[in-house]
XYZ file of C-alpha atoms in Angstrom:
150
model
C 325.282 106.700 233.682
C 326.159 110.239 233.252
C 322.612 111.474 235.009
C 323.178 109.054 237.748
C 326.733 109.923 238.410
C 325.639 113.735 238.752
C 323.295 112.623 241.210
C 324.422 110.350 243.495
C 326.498 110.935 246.827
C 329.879 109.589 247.447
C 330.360 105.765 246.682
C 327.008 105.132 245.631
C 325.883 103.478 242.856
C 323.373 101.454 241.178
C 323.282 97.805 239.497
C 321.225 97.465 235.722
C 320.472 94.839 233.401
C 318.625 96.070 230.178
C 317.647 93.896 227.645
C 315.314 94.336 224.328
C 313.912 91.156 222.596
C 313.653 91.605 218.135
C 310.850 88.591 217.741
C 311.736 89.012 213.792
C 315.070 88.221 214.109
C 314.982 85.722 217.428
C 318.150 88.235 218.957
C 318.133 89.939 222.467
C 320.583 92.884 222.964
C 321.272 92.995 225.875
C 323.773 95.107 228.627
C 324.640 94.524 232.150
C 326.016 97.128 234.169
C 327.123 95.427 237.274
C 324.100 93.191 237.735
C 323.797 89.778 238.723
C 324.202 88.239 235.502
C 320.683 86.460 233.947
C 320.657 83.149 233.207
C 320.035 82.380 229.609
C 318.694 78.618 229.181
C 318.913 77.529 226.269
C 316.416 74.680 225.066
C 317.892 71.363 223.607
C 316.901 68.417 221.725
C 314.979 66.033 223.610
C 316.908 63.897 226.335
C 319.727 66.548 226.594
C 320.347 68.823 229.227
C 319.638 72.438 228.906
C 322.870 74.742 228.101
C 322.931 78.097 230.841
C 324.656 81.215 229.850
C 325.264 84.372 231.853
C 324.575 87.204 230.395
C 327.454 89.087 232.503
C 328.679 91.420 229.417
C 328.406 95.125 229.329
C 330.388 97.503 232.034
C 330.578 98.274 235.262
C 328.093 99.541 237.796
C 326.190 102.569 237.133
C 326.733 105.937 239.101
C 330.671 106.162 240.307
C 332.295 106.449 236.511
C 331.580 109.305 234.853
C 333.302 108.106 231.399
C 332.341 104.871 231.969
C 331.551 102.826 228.929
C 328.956 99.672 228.200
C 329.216 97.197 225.825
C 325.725 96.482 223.744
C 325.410 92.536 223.631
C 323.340 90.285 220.996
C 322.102 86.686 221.718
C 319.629 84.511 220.059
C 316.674 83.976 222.143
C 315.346 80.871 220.378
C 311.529 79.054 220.792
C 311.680 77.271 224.329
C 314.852 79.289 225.787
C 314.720 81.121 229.175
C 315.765 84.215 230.269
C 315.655 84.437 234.207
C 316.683 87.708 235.568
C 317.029 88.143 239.566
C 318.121 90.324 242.285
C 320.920 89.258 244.323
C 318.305 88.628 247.222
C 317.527 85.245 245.562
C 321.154 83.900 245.415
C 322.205 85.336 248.636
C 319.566 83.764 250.534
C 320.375 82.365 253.355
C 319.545 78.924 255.646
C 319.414 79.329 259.071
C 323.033 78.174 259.160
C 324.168 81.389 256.920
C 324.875 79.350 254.210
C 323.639 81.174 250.425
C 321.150 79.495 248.096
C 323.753 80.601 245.587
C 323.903 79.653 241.495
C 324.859 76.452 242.346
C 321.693 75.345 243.119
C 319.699 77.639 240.949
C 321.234 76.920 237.865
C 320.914 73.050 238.464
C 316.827 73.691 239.155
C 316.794 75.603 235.354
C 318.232 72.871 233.546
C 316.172 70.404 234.683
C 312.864 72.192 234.723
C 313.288 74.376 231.668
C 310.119 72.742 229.923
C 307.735 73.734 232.062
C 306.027 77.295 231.850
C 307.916 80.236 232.747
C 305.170 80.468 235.916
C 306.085 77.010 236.880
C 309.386 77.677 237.118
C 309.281 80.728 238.966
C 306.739 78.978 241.862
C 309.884 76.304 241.886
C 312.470 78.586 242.112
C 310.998 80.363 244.609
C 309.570 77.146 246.676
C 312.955 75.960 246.607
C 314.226 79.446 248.508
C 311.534 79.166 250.659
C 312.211 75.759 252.003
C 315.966 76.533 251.721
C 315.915 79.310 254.267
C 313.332 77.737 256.313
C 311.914 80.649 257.912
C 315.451 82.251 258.629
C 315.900 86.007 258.766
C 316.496 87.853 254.926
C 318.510 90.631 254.818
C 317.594 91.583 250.995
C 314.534 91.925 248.711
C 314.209 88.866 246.643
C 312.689 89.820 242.673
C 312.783 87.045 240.296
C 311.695 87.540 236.225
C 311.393 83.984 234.412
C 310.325 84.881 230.355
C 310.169 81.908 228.064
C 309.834 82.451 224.552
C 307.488 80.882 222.455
């Protein structure tokens, strides 16, 4: 943050997630400076519906605070959860009435689809964007990261 900070011009600054997975132990440590929070989705016994976290813990963007401090986070990140990480050009997506694609209908998508592969689910999250804004002008890069663990 400190770097940043001594580098950026007025009222700039940058949004960060950073996460590191320990397979021994099953935990993710995780902070998020100003990010839109990842979805955590967590696997359940069969016939139940998946649980979603967001992993929104840590401090505040990166580059305007010089003192600013971030909060290290720990999870499990058990066989069969999900961790989807995405830009805000995938909830702020919008349908050629300027209305957002927005969590509520991602998180919805996760829960029910969270057994298939992590590449399934990001060609379905991203189908469903596509045929949500139906060809209408973006104004945002869209990035999407789906990670399952086995």
């Amino acid at each position: 943050n400190r770097q940043i900070v001594a580098s950026m011009m007025d009222a700039s600054y940058v949004t960060m997630f950073y996460a590191e997975f320990d397979e021994r132990s099953s935990m993710l440590f995780y902070t998020n400076a100003g990010h839109n929070p990842p979805l955590l989705v967590r696997k359940q016994g069969k016939g139940m519906r998946a649980q979603v976290e967001r992993l929104d813990r840590g401090g505040t963007v990166l580059g305007l605070f010089r003192e600013a401090e971030y909060e290290e986070v720990e999870t499990r990140f058990d066989s069969g959860d999900l961790l989807v990480a995405f830009s805000d050009g995938l909830v702020e997506a919008n349908d050629p009435q300027g209305k957002e694609f927005g969590e509520e209908r991602l998180i919805p998508l996760l829960e029910h689809f969270s057994d298939l592969s992590a590449t399934e689910i990001e060609h379905l999250v991203l189908q469903a964007v596509r045929e949500w804004t139906a060809g209408a002008e973006q104004e945002d890069d869209l990035t999407l990261v789906v990670v399952k663990r086995s």
